[in-house]
Every structure is written in C-alpha cells, then in structure tokens.
Tab-separated table of C-alpha atoms and ligand atoms in Angstrom:
chain	number	residue	atom	x	y	z
A	1	MET	CA	-136.760	-98.943	107.801
A	2	THR	CA	-134.919	-101.682	109.736
A	3	GLU	CA	-131.902	-100.482	111.677
A	4	TYR	CA	-129.356	-103.313	111.714
A	5	PHE	CA	-127.000	-101.899	114.312
A	6	PRO	CA	-129.265	-99.911	116.672
A	7	GLU	CA	-126.642	-99.980	119.422
A	8	ILE	CA	-124.242	-98.048	117.140
A	9	LYS	CA	-124.840	-94.314	116.804
A	10	LEU	CA	-123.049	-91.847	114.538
A	11	ILE	CA	-119.314	-92.148	115.347
A	12	LYS	CA	-117.899	-88.754	116.204
A	13	TYR	CA	-114.455	-87.265	116.711
A	14	GLU	CA	-113.907	-86.721	120.435
A	15	GLY	CA	-110.171	-86.012	120.556
A	16	ALA	CA	-107.126	-87.861	121.852
A	17	ASP	CA	-108.270	-87.851	125.494
A	18	SER	CA	-111.531	-89.656	124.820
A	19	LYS	CA	-111.907	-93.112	126.354
A	20	ASN	CA	-115.057	-93.827	124.354
A	21	PRO	CA	-114.388	-96.954	122.240
A	22	LEU	CA	-117.090	-95.776	119.825
A	23	ALA	CA	-115.475	-92.440	118.974
A	24	PHE	CA	-112.572	-91.244	116.864
A	25	LYS	CA	-109.589	-90.037	118.859
A	26	HIS	CA	-107.522	-88.802	115.885
A	27	TYR	CA	-109.594	-89.021	112.699
A	28	ASP	CA	-111.345	-85.700	112.345
A	29	GLU	CA	-112.642	-85.783	108.782
A	30	THR	CA	-112.950	-82.029	108.392
A	31	SER	CA	-109.543	-81.194	109.843
A	32	SER	CA	-107.412	-79.519	107.197
A	33	VAL	CA	-103.978	-81.049	106.617
A	34	MET	CA	-101.621	-79.447	104.073
A	35	GLY	CA	-104.558	-77.772	102.383
A	36	LYS	CA	-106.786	-80.830	102.152
A	37	SER	CA	-109.256	-82.406	104.570
A	38	MET	CA	-108.303	-85.617	106.356
A	39	LYS	CA	-111.255	-87.221	104.619
A	40	ASP	CA	-109.827	-86.332	101.211
A	41	TRP	CA	-106.337	-87.541	102.067
A	42	CYS	CA	-107.564	-90.877	103.370
A	43	ARG	CA	-110.571	-91.686	101.156
A	44	PHE	CA	-111.430	-94.637	103.406
A	45	SER	CA	-113.375	-97.584	102.053
A	46	LEU	CA	-115.182	-100.561	103.544
A	47	ALA	CA	-114.435	-104.013	102.068
A	48	TYR	CA	-117.758	-105.751	101.478
A	49	TRP	CA	-116.348	-109.278	101.541
A	50	HIS	CA	-114.798	-109.139	104.987
A	51	THR	CA	-117.229	-106.835	106.730
A	52	MET	CA	-120.545	-107.979	105.296
A	53	CYS	CA	-119.762	-111.578	104.289
A	54	GLY	CA	-116.998	-112.730	106.655
A	55	GLU	CA	-118.229	-115.400	109.012
A	56	GLY	CA	-115.125	-115.899	111.134
A	57	SER	CA	-114.513	-119.527	110.222
A	58	ASP	CA	-111.005	-120.974	110.027
A	59	PRO	CA	-109.671	-124.445	109.089
A	60	PHE	CA	-110.213	-125.544	112.694
A	61	GLY	CA	-113.631	-124.189	113.450
A	62	ALA	CA	-116.973	-122.787	112.348
A	63	GLY	CA	-117.933	-119.166	111.931
A	64	THR	CA	-118.266	-117.076	115.067
A	65	MET	CA	-119.481	-113.721	113.805
A	66	LEU	CA	-122.697	-112.482	115.366
A	67	ARG	CA	-124.454	-110.616	112.595
A	68	PRO	CA	-128.030	-109.342	112.289
A	69	TRP	CA	-128.551	-111.287	109.031
A	70	ASN	CA	-127.354	-114.670	110.336
A	71	SER	CA	-130.857	-116.074	110.749
A	72	ILE	CA	-132.056	-115.150	107.227
A	73	SER	CA	-132.042	-118.296	105.109
A	74	ASP	CA	-133.270	-116.983	101.743
A	75	PRO	CA	-130.021	-116.022	99.915
A	76	MET	CA	-131.475	-112.966	98.139
A	77	LYS	CA	-133.101	-111.681	101.311
A	78	LYS	CA	-129.813	-112.177	103.143
A	79	SER	CA	-128.006	-110.236	100.422
A	80	GLU	CA	-130.526	-107.441	100.712
A	81	ALA	CA	-130.043	-107.224	104.484
A	82	ARG	CA	-126.280	-107.135	104.088
A	83	MET	CA	-126.528	-104.396	101.483
A	84	ARG	CA	-128.765	-102.170	103.582
A	85	ALA	CA	-126.627	-102.867	106.662
A	86	MET	CA	-123.485	-101.846	104.759
A	87	PHE	CA	-124.833	-98.389	103.961
A	88	GLU	CA	-125.893	-98.034	107.596
A	89	LEU	CA	-122.317	-98.835	108.682
A	90	THR	CA	-120.535	-96.586	106.189
A	91	GLU	CA	-122.800	-93.717	107.140
A	92	LYS	CA	-122.441	-94.225	110.889
A	93	LEU	CA	-118.656	-94.481	110.529
A	94	GLY	CA	-118.363	-91.672	107.971
A	95	ILE	CA	-116.614	-93.987	105.523
A	96	PRO	CA	-117.033	-92.443	102.067
A	97	TYR	CA	-116.461	-95.529	99.872
A	98	PHE	CA	-116.972	-99.259	99.582
A	99	CYS	CA	-115.516	-102.053	97.407
A	100	PHE	CA	-117.052	-105.357	96.380
A	101	HIS	CA	-116.682	-108.555	94.371
A	102	ASP	CA	-119.636	-109.589	92.205
A	103	ARG	CA	-120.259	-112.627	94.401
A	104	ASP	CA	-120.158	-110.625	97.656
A	105	ILE	CA	-123.276	-108.675	96.858
A	106	ALA	CA	-125.418	-111.360	95.203
A	107	PRO	CA	-125.559	-115.154	95.500
A	108	GLU	CA	-124.202	-117.254	92.638
A	109	GLY	CA	-126.993	-119.015	90.703
A	110	SER	CA	-126.942	-122.472	89.149
A	111	ASN	CA	-125.630	-120.984	85.878
A	112	LEU	CA	-124.161	-117.706	84.651
A	113	LYS	CA	-127.503	-116.326	83.485
A	114	GLU	CA	-129.022	-116.893	86.900
A	115	SER	CA	-125.970	-115.393	88.646
A	116	ASN	CA	-126.215	-112.311	86.418
A	117	LYS	CA	-129.924	-112.015	87.184
A	118	ASN	CA	-129.241	-112.107	90.927
A	119	LEU	CA	-126.473	-109.549	90.479
A	120	ASP	CA	-128.721	-107.258	88.439
A	121	GLU	CA	-131.318	-107.337	91.163
A	122	MET	CA	-128.826	-106.431	93.891
A	123	VAL	CA	-127.176	-103.754	91.750
A	124	LYS	CA	-130.601	-102.204	91.224
A	125	LEU	CA	-131.123	-102.114	94.984
A	126	CYS	CA	-127.602	-100.767	95.511
A	127	ALA	CA	-128.111	-97.976	92.960
A	128	SER	CA	-131.400	-96.992	94.553
A	129	ILE	CA	-129.813	-96.777	98.044
A	130	MET	CA	-126.825	-94.847	96.635
A	131	LYS	CA	-129.164	-92.136	95.319
A	132	ASP	CA	-129.774	-90.994	98.903
A	133	SER	CA	-126.440	-92.023	100.383
A	134	LYS	CA	-123.090	-90.276	100.667
A	135	THR	CA	-121.295	-93.614	100.158
A	136	LYS	CA	-119.691	-94.108	96.742
A	137	LEU	CA	-118.076	-97.050	95.002
A	138	LEU	CA	-114.257	-97.039	95.105
A	139	TRP	CA	-113.904	-100.208	93.061
A	140	GLY	CA	-115.637	-103.335	91.886
A	141	THR	CA	-114.090	-106.656	90.955
A	142	ALA	CA	-115.024	-110.213	90.009
A	143	ASN	CA	-114.519	-113.210	92.252
A	144	LEU	CA	-112.640	-115.652	89.971
A	145	PHE	CA	-111.353	-117.849	92.757
A	146	SER	CA	-114.057	-119.202	95.100
A	147	ASN	CA	-116.058	-121.408	92.752
A	148	PRO	CA	-114.408	-124.836	92.196
A	149	ARG	CA	-114.382	-124.190	88.411
A	150	PHE	CA	-111.490	-121.801	89.101
A	151	MET	CA	-109.407	-124.361	91.021
A	152	HIS	CA	-106.611	-124.063	88.406
A	153	GLY	CA	-107.017	-120.327	87.897
A	154	ALA	CA	-109.264	-118.262	85.609
A	155	SER	CA	-107.355	-116.682	82.699
A	156	THR	CA	-104.390	-118.993	83.469
A	157	ASN	CA	-106.560	-122.128	83.638
A	158	PRO	CA	-105.453	-124.864	81.223
A	159	ASP	CA	-109.057	-125.109	79.997
A	160	PRO	CA	-110.138	-122.297	77.618
A	161	ASN	CA	-113.755	-122.819	78.698
A	162	VAL	CA	-112.816	-121.577	82.133
A	163	PHE	CA	-110.971	-118.621	80.551
A	164	ALA	CA	-114.234	-117.799	78.747
A	165	TYR	CA	-116.266	-118.108	81.932
A	166	GLY	CA	-113.876	-115.764	83.756
A	167	ALA	CA	-114.071	-113.292	80.871
A	168	ALA	CA	-117.855	-113.321	80.991
A	169	GLN	CA	-117.766	-112.666	84.719
A	170	VAL	CA	-115.342	-109.745	84.356
A	171	LYS	CA	-117.453	-108.356	81.497
A	172	LYS	CA	-120.495	-108.295	83.751
A	173	ALA	CA	-118.545	-106.996	86.787
A	174	LEU	CA	-117.219	-104.137	84.659
A	175	GLU	CA	-120.727	-103.265	83.525
A	176	VAL	CA	-122.071	-103.158	87.078
A	177	THR	CA	-119.035	-101.235	88.380
A	178	GLN	CA	-119.728	-98.681	85.670
A	179	GLU	CA	-123.428	-98.611	86.492
A	180	LEU	CA	-122.657	-97.866	90.143
A	181	GLY	CA	-120.169	-95.120	89.250
A	182	GLY	CA	-117.073	-97.058	90.417
A	183	ALA	CA	-113.878	-94.975	90.346
A	184	ASN	CA	-111.669	-98.037	89.717
A	185	TYR	CA	-111.801	-101.689	88.747
A	186	VAL	CA	-109.479	-104.172	90.464
A	187	PHE	CA	-107.758	-107.313	89.193
A	188	TRP	CA	-106.401	-109.337	92.050
A	189	GLY	CA	-104.764	-112.541	90.793
A	190	GLY	CA	-107.057	-114.969	92.629
A	191	ARG	CA	-105.730	-118.413	91.638
A	192	GLU	CA	-103.623	-117.092	88.733
A	193	GLY	CA	-100.431	-118.956	89.556
A	194	TYR	CA	-99.372	-122.557	90.001
A	195	GLU	CA	-98.478	-125.257	92.465
A	196	THR	CA	-95.981	-127.278	90.381
A	197	LEU	CA	-94.178	-126.845	87.081
A	198	LEU	CA	-94.608	-130.578	86.480
A	199	ASN	CA	-98.075	-129.781	85.116
A	200	THR	CA	-97.833	-126.075	84.241
A	201	ASP	CA	-97.119	-124.378	80.903
A	202	LEU	CA	-95.715	-121.196	82.410
A	203	ALA	CA	-95.281	-119.369	79.076
A	204	LEU	CA	-98.804	-120.079	77.842
A	205	GLU	CA	-100.423	-119.249	81.168
A	206	THR	CA	-98.709	-115.880	81.586
A	207	ASP	CA	-99.382	-114.948	77.952
A	208	ASN	CA	-103.028	-115.845	78.522
A	209	LEU	CA	-103.128	-113.603	81.574
A	210	ALA	CA	-101.950	-110.733	79.362
A	211	ARG	CA	-104.514	-111.653	76.687
A	212	PHE	CA	-107.264	-111.589	79.305
A	213	LEU	CA	-106.213	-108.169	80.668
A	214	GLY	CA	-105.970	-106.823	77.113
A	215	MET	CA	-109.522	-107.990	76.371
A	216	ALA	CA	-110.735	-106.332	79.578
A	217	CYS	CA	-109.137	-103.039	78.431
A	218	ASP	CA	-110.821	-103.376	75.027
A	219	TYR	CA	-114.185	-104.010	76.611
A	220	ALA	CA	-113.838	-101.083	79.039
A	221	LYS	CA	-113.156	-98.850	76.035
A	222	LYS	CA	-116.105	-100.288	74.162
A	223	ILE	CA	-118.580	-99.513	76.947
A	224	GLY	CA	-116.966	-96.173	77.851
A	225	PHE	CA	-115.808	-97.210	81.330
A	226	THR	CA	-113.384	-94.474	82.351
A	227	GLY	CA	-112.446	-95.768	85.810
A	228	GLN	CA	-108.840	-96.708	86.548
A	229	PHE	CA	-107.788	-100.350	86.140
A	230	LEU	CA	-105.764	-101.594	89.097
A	231	ILE	CA	-103.695	-104.742	89.555
A	232	GLU	CA	-103.265	-105.987	93.105
A	233	PRO	CA	-100.015	-107.938	93.475
A	234	LYS	CA	-99.651	-110.839	95.904
A	235	PRO	CA	-96.744	-113.299	95.969
A	236	LYS	CA	-98.403	-116.455	97.315
A	237	GLU	CA	-101.699	-117.781	98.639
A	238	PRO	CA	-103.868	-119.313	97.423
A	239	THR	CA	-101.302	-120.715	94.945
A	240	LYS	CA	-97.698	-121.370	95.869
A	241	HIS	CA	-96.448	-119.115	93.048
A	242	GLN	CA	-98.848	-116.264	92.273
A	243	TYR	CA	-98.012	-114.692	88.888
A	244	ASP	CA	-98.591	-111.112	90.147
A	245	PHE	CA	-95.803	-111.428	92.743
A	246	ASP	CA	-95.111	-107.797	93.636
A	247	CYS	CA	-95.217	-104.341	92.060
A	248	GLN	CA	-91.850	-104.665	90.376
A	249	SER	CA	-92.536	-108.009	88.743
A	250	VAL	CA	-96.023	-106.972	87.617
A	251	TYR	CA	-94.506	-103.776	86.199
A	252	GLY	CA	-92.136	-105.856	84.082
A	253	PHE	CA	-95.030	-108.057	82.946
A	254	LEU	CA	-97.155	-105.035	81.973
A	255	VAL	CA	-94.262	-103.430	80.052
A	256	LYS	CA	-93.558	-106.705	78.217
A	257	HIS	CA	-97.171	-106.968	77.091
A	258	GLY	CA	-97.705	-103.286	76.224
A	259	LEU	CA	-100.236	-102.857	79.035
A	260	LYS	CA	-98.351	-100.498	81.357
A	261	ASP	CA	-100.301	-97.342	80.521
A	262	LYS	CA	-103.644	-99.033	81.127
A	263	PHE	CA	-103.014	-100.050	84.743
A	264	LYS	CA	-101.928	-98.782	88.145
A	265	PHE	CA	-101.449	-100.743	91.344
A	266	ASN	CA	-103.738	-101.504	94.240
A	267	ILE	CA	-101.180	-102.182	96.944
A	268	GLU	CA	-102.013	-104.261	100.009
A	269	THR	CA	-99.818	-104.178	103.118
A	270	ASN	CA	-100.171	-107.852	103.955
A	271	HIS	CA	-99.291	-108.797	100.355
A	272	ALA	CA	-96.226	-106.559	100.491
A	273	THR	CA	-94.951	-108.239	103.627
A	274	LEU	CA	-95.684	-111.727	102.247
A	275	ALA	CA	-93.455	-110.750	99.303
A	276	GLY	CA	-90.692	-109.910	101.761
A	277	HIS	CA	-91.138	-106.162	101.284
A	278	THR	CA	-92.250	-103.333	103.515
A	279	MET	CA	-95.435	-101.543	102.505
A	280	GLN	CA	-93.324	-98.456	101.945
A	281	HIS	CA	-91.182	-100.309	99.416
A	282	GLU	CA	-94.211	-101.251	97.328
A	283	LEU	CA	-95.754	-97.770	97.554
A	284	ALA	CA	-92.457	-96.086	96.715
A	285	PHE	CA	-91.839	-98.358	93.725
A	286	ALA	CA	-95.329	-97.599	92.416
A	287	ARG	CA	-94.998	-93.873	93.108
A	288	VAL	CA	-91.697	-93.327	91.350
A	289	ASN	CA	-93.060	-95.182	88.333
A	290	GLY	CA	-96.334	-93.235	88.237
A	291	MET	CA	-98.293	-96.368	89.133
A	292	LEU	CA	-99.678	-95.728	92.633
A	293	GLY	CA	-103.423	-96.163	92.287
A	294	SER	CA	-104.988	-97.315	95.531
A	295	VAL	CA	-104.268	-99.104	98.789
A	296	ASP	CA	-105.709	-102.158	100.518
A	297	ALA	CA	-105.124	-100.928	104.055
A	298	ASN	CA	-104.498	-103.812	106.401
A	299	GLN	CA	-101.541	-105.504	108.026
A	300	GLY	CA	-100.247	-109.029	108.507
A	301	ASP	CA	-98.465	-110.704	111.352
A	302	THR	CA	-94.765	-111.074	110.674
A	303	LEU	CA	-94.691	-114.250	112.784
A	304	LEU	CA	-97.216	-115.889	110.444
A	305	GLY	CA	-96.648	-116.747	106.804
A	306	TRP	CA	-100.125	-116.088	105.471
A	307	ASP	CA	-102.577	-113.313	104.702
A	308	THR	CA	-104.151	-112.564	108.082
A	309	ASP	CA	-105.850	-109.365	106.829
A	310	GLN	CA	-105.744	-107.575	110.175
A	311	PHE	CA	-106.925	-104.027	110.689
A	312	PRO	CA	-103.973	-101.633	110.349
A	313	THR	CA	-102.760	-100.392	113.747
A	314	ASP	CA	-98.993	-100.218	113.244
A	315	LEU	CA	-98.211	-96.491	113.410
A	316	ASN	CA	-94.769	-96.828	111.884
A	317	MET	CA	-96.332	-98.467	108.833
A	318	THR	CA	-99.218	-95.983	108.532
A	319	THR	CA	-96.769	-93.081	108.858
A	320	LEU	CA	-94.436	-94.312	106.141
A	321	ALA	CA	-97.413	-95.264	103.957
A	322	MET	CA	-98.908	-91.772	104.274
A	323	TYR	CA	-95.448	-90.288	103.676
A	324	GLU	CA	-95.495	-91.977	100.271
A	325	VAL	CA	-99.098	-90.926	99.676
A	326	ILE	CA	-98.238	-87.279	100.407
A	327	LYS	CA	-95.203	-87.469	98.136
A	328	ASN	CA	-97.527	-88.874	95.507
A	329	GLY	CA	-99.741	-85.800	95.866
A	330	GLY	CA	-102.539	-87.984	97.282
A	331	LEU	CA	-104.246	-91.078	95.994
A	332	GLY	CA	-106.106	-89.444	93.100
A	333	GLY	CA	-109.199	-91.576	92.498
A	334	GLY	CA	-107.893	-94.345	94.773
A	335	GLY	CA	-108.419	-94.757	98.489
A	336	LEU	CA	-107.521	-96.613	101.649
A	337	ASN	CA	-109.691	-99.701	101.502
A	338	PHE	CA	-109.895	-101.747	104.707
A	339	ASP	CA	-109.285	-105.178	103.225
A	340	ALA	CA	-109.301	-106.401	106.812
A	341	LYS	CA	-111.329	-108.508	109.188
A	342	PRO	CA	-111.757	-108.474	112.941
A	343	ARG	CA	-110.137	-111.528	114.579
A	344	ARG	CA	-112.313	-114.615	114.974
A	345	GLY	CA	-112.669	-113.859	118.659
A	346	SER	CA	-113.802	-110.278	117.962
A	347	TYR	CA	-117.195	-111.597	117.019
A	348	LYS	CA	-119.631	-108.907	118.125
A	349	PRO	CA	-121.143	-106.324	115.753
A	350	GLU	CA	-119.510	-103.604	117.849
A	351	ASP	CA	-116.101	-105.108	116.976
A	352	ILE	CA	-116.692	-104.217	113.301
A	353	VAL	CA	-117.003	-100.609	114.365
A	354	THR	CA	-114.101	-100.477	116.815
A	355	ALA	CA	-111.904	-102.231	114.241
A	356	HIS	CA	-112.672	-99.588	111.615
A	357	ILE	CA	-112.161	-96.816	114.161
A	358	ALA	CA	-108.754	-98.306	115.054
A	359	GLY	CA	-107.775	-98.394	111.379
A	360	MET	CA	-109.033	-94.876	110.663
A	361	ASP	CA	-107.373	-93.409	113.763
A	362	SER	CA	-104.122	-95.192	112.906
A	363	PHE	CA	-104.063	-93.697	109.414
A	364	ALA	CA	-105.039	-90.274	110.769
A	365	ARG	CA	-102.056	-90.445	113.151
A	366	GLY	CA	-99.888	-91.706	110.318
A	367	LEU	CA	-101.018	-88.781	108.163
A	368	ARG	CA	-100.172	-86.234	110.867
A	369	ALA	CA	-96.777	-87.804	111.533
A	370	ALA	CA	-96.028	-87.964	107.801
A	371	VAL	CA	-96.898	-84.277	107.468
A	372	LYS	CA	-94.314	-83.516	110.186
A	373	LEU	CA	-91.710	-85.505	108.271
A	374	VAL	CA	-92.544	-83.740	105.015
A	375	GLN	CA	-92.624	-80.273	106.581
A	376	SER	CA	-89.435	-80.636	108.627
A	377	ALA	CA	-87.802	-82.047	105.457
A	378	ASP	CA	-85.175	-83.812	107.616
A	379	LEU	CA	-85.389	-86.978	105.535
A	380	GLU	CA	-85.375	-84.995	102.292
A	381	LYS	CA	-82.354	-82.932	103.325
A	382	ASN	CA	-80.411	-86.044	104.283
A	383	MET	CA	-81.388	-87.686	101.013
A	384	SER	CA	-80.329	-84.755	98.885
A	385	SER	CA	-76.951	-84.410	100.589
A	386	ARG	CA	-76.442	-88.189	100.240
A	387	TYR	CA	-76.898	-87.941	96.464
A	388	ALA	CA	-75.307	-84.510	96.014
A	389	GLY	CA	-72.474	-86.060	93.982
A	390	TRP	CA	-74.836	-86.574	91.050
A	391	LYS	CA	-75.481	-82.847	90.603
A	392	THR	CA	-71.975	-81.833	89.506
A	393	GLY	CA	-68.770	-83.179	87.975
A	394	ILE	CA	-68.568	-86.855	87.097
A	395	GLY	CA	-72.016	-87.576	88.574
A	396	ALA	CA	-73.697	-84.999	86.331
A	397	ALA	CA	-71.726	-86.354	83.352
A	398	ILE	CA	-73.044	-89.888	83.989
A	399	ILE	CA	-76.616	-88.642	84.241
A	400	SER	CA	-76.412	-86.448	81.167
A	401	GLY	CA	-74.993	-89.340	79.155
A	402	THR	CA	-71.666	-87.677	78.361
A	403	ALA	CA	-69.612	-90.183	80.346
A	404	ASP	CA	-68.538	-93.612	79.080
A	405	PHE	CA	-66.360	-96.416	80.426
A	406	THR	CA	-63.220	-94.781	79.017
A	407	SER	CA	-63.872	-91.418	80.675
A	408	LEU	CA	-64.924	-93.168	83.896
A	409	GLU	CA	-61.670	-95.144	83.925
A	410	ALA	CA	-59.693	-91.926	83.483
A	411	HIS	CA	-61.667	-90.362	86.331
A	412	ALA	CA	-61.159	-93.397	88.580
A	413	MET	CA	-57.398	-93.173	88.048
A	414	SER	CA	-57.236	-89.433	88.742
A	415	ASP	CA	-56.246	-87.834	92.029
A	416	LYS	CA	-59.608	-86.067	92.063
A	417	CYS	CA	-61.447	-89.357	92.360
A	418	ALA	CA	-59.253	-90.515	95.246
A	419	HIS	CA	-59.670	-87.126	96.896
A	420	ASP	CA	-63.472	-86.859	96.485
A	421	CYS	CA	-64.190	-90.460	97.334
A	422	VAL	CA	-65.347	-90.283	100.970
A	423	ALA	CA	-67.841	-92.816	102.230
A	424	GLU	CA	-70.557	-91.034	104.188
A	425	SER	CA	-72.478	-92.773	106.916
A	426	GLY	CA	-75.938	-94.047	105.954
A	427	ARG	CA	-77.135	-92.753	109.358
A	428	GLN	CA	-80.003	-95.276	109.396
A	429	GLU	CA	-80.560	-95.294	113.161
A	430	TRP	CA	-80.680	-91.494	113.292
A	431	LEU	CA	-83.215	-91.473	110.448
A	432	GLU	CA	-85.329	-94.107	112.192
A	433	SER	CA	-85.380	-91.986	115.307
A	434	ILE	CA	-86.555	-89.000	113.243
A	435	VAL	CA	-89.523	-91.096	112.145
A	436	ASN	CA	-90.175	-92.099	115.769
A	437	ASP	CA	-90.013	-88.456	116.858
A	438	ALA	CA	-92.748	-87.600	114.363
A	439	LEU	CA	-95.121	-90.259	115.717
B	1	XUL	C1	-106.960	-111.359	98.609
B	1	XUL	C2	-107.347	-109.946	98.438
B	1	XUL	C3	-108.613	-109.696	97.707
B	1	XUL	C4	-108.555	-108.548	96.768
B	1	XUL	C5	-109.801	-108.371	95.959
B	1	XUL	O1	-105.796	-111.549	99.305
B	1	XUL	O2	-106.655	-109.064	98.901
B	1	XUL	O3	-109.614	-109.559	98.618
B	1	XUL	O4	-108.352	-107.357	97.483
B	1	XUL	O5	-110.077	-109.488	95.190
B	2	CO	CO1	-106.800	-106.977	98.872
C-alpha cells in the first residue's frame, strides 16, 4: 500500500516541554477532563477541501502546495490518491472525523449523471477504507458555488432550472452522507445572497431558500437520514450580502419559516468575525437557544476583511469557545472541524501536519483554561451577583409576569426604587484578567 507521507510518523503527545514540531505539547487525547476524554470534548475533524484539495493559489499567483498527488493527471486516480492520503493523515494525527463537499472527493463530470457516477465510485472506495479505519464522517455537504451555473446562487438563483440542479445535488449528497454514516449534514450559503438590489427580488429569493431547505428536510425524512442538519452562517463573501448573515438572523429566518426545530448551527470563527462578532458571541447565542451544533474551527485576521481560514492559534478565542462548549455540555454529535488552510508560503506536506498540531494544541489549551474558569466559577459568581435583582422583589415580579407598566411606574416613584437603585461596576477589566489568569 502506498504511503503518501512517509516522512510523517504517528504524532504523539510529548508534553509541554517538547520541542518536537511533530508532536503534541498539550493535546493528550486520553487525558480525562471533567469526566470526559480530551478526544471526546474536541471531536476534531479534517476539512477535505482545504487539506486534500487546496492548492495554495491566490488572485496574484499560482498554487504552491507540494503534494504527493500533484503529478497525477487522471482526475479519478488523483481523487483516489487524495482519499487514501486523507485516511493516512487522520490516522497519523489521531483526528477522529472528516468533512467533505461532494465535489471535493470526486471530479465533476460533463453532466449530473456522470458526476453522480464519479461520486458513487469514490464513495464506494471511501466506505471500503472506512471499514478498517477509525476515522468517521462528521458531515457531508454539496458544493453549490464553484460551478459557473451557480454564479447567481443555487436555491436563490433567479432561474428555477438552477434551483432544480442544486436540489438534485443536495439529494445525492444527502444519500452519500447517509451511506458513509455522517453524523450531520451542512448547509453553508455558498452564493445565496446578492450583489445589488437593482436586479434582486429579495422576497422571492429568501422564500425560495426556505422552500429548498424544507424540501431537504422532507427528503431526509423520506430516506431515513437521522443526522443533524446544520446551517453555517456567513455575512459576506462570495456575495456582498449573504442571506445567512449570522446566527441571530438565521434564527429569525428559521422561526419565520417553521424550520427552527430541524436545524442547528455550524459556527465558524472567521465568519463570526466577518459579521462583526466574536466567536463567543455566536456560540453563546446558539447555546442559549439550543442551537449549538458544530464548529468550523479556524480564525481570521482582524486586519483583513475576508475569510482567510487560518488555523486557530488564538488562545483567548479557543478558551472562550471551549467555555461555551463546556456550558453546552459538549458538542453532542458535532465537532471541531478545521476549516482552515496553511498559508500559501507553508507549502510543504509537513506544514499540513504542524498546522493541525497547532490547532489541536490550541484547543486543548483552551479546553484546560475553560475548565479552570468553570471550576473556579469566578465568572459565574460575578454574573449571578450582577443579575441578583431579578430573583426577588420587582425583578421577580417582572419575570413572573405579575408586573405591568402601572405597577412599574408606582415602583419607580417609590423611595424603595431610589434606595435600591445602585449602579454596580461592570468590572470588565477584572473579568478579562481572570480569563488571562486561566490561560
Ligand atoms: C466557506 C466555508 C465552507 C463551508 C462548507 O466560507 O466555510 O467551506 O464550511 O461549505
Ligand atoms: Co466553514
């Protein structure tokens, strides 16, 4: 059997003092944290598109990535090499899951039938490798954005023929995700959005998006797919106005169309920051609404206005993300999927491995720091004293629904209100230093 990365051996945990770039310093998969292994808290996943298909090109230059399959010209043979190489990587890195788009794993044919045939062939190979592999499928999805036919969107395309084509692709992607035992199925908005309202029927397009998602739910039910449906919000790029802007706006959309109970969120850090939010904001919004499904673990560059999909190394972010994950009781059937790519200059195969190690170690450190925050309960205690007013008196009356504007006016005019009304400090800097102390 061909070994694609012979220079990479099994990556082991060597502890914080190790200087070995090809070892974990903090991610010890068997280490037990609050009654669960690190592996089970993190549920790491490799993103097929970046890691196996990314070539390192940008608008100013050609691909740079040195990959063992670069010289293979036959598209199916190249796909096969990538597939086998992926399982080699996940096993060497101890990554338990992977995620893919239909077009990542098999080349697109000259028509849908041919594309489906190619996909079937690669899915057959994938299933046969998975029989003897520890690597499982976290989620599948359909690429409804690369082919020029989707230039104006898929379900929000003005042409119903394109809507139909997108539906057929999702139908097939759902079938293969089910066949490979996928725990989730993701809908990222692709080109669902618009550039200008001068040519866009906003009402029709957003209603059509809901129709499309509804049909996907019906089909999942029909074939008995029990995986979780996830929507991945993103505010812009590729279109100027993406319809699935952020968790809160998608939540409103799902409620409006009666779809809320069928979906959770797949939340990506770089998408959160593009929306002007922190990752913690998006995770917290999803958590408190029972909608936290899975995470696309990456980070952007706050100096740049686009989706740079960098490997996550910001410990403050990983800590606050894992804080939300712990408060959520874990990620359930979701995971931390590295929707991330090494920089164009990090072009060697070894960089794939060190990038994943950096991401896994960063989340392991984030997990440990978040555990400290949860166990010390400093943030919790501050929070509960900040909101203590809602447990008794007028606060409790508002929450129980026994107060109205008349009783509130009487309270506001009373001496008690003047007496009890003391503005407490928000103590933000102190709280931020508590987070730093846990790192
Ligand atoms: C694009 C993005 C996608 C989705 C899957 O920004 O994040 O790769 O994660 O379609
Ligand atoms: Co993503």
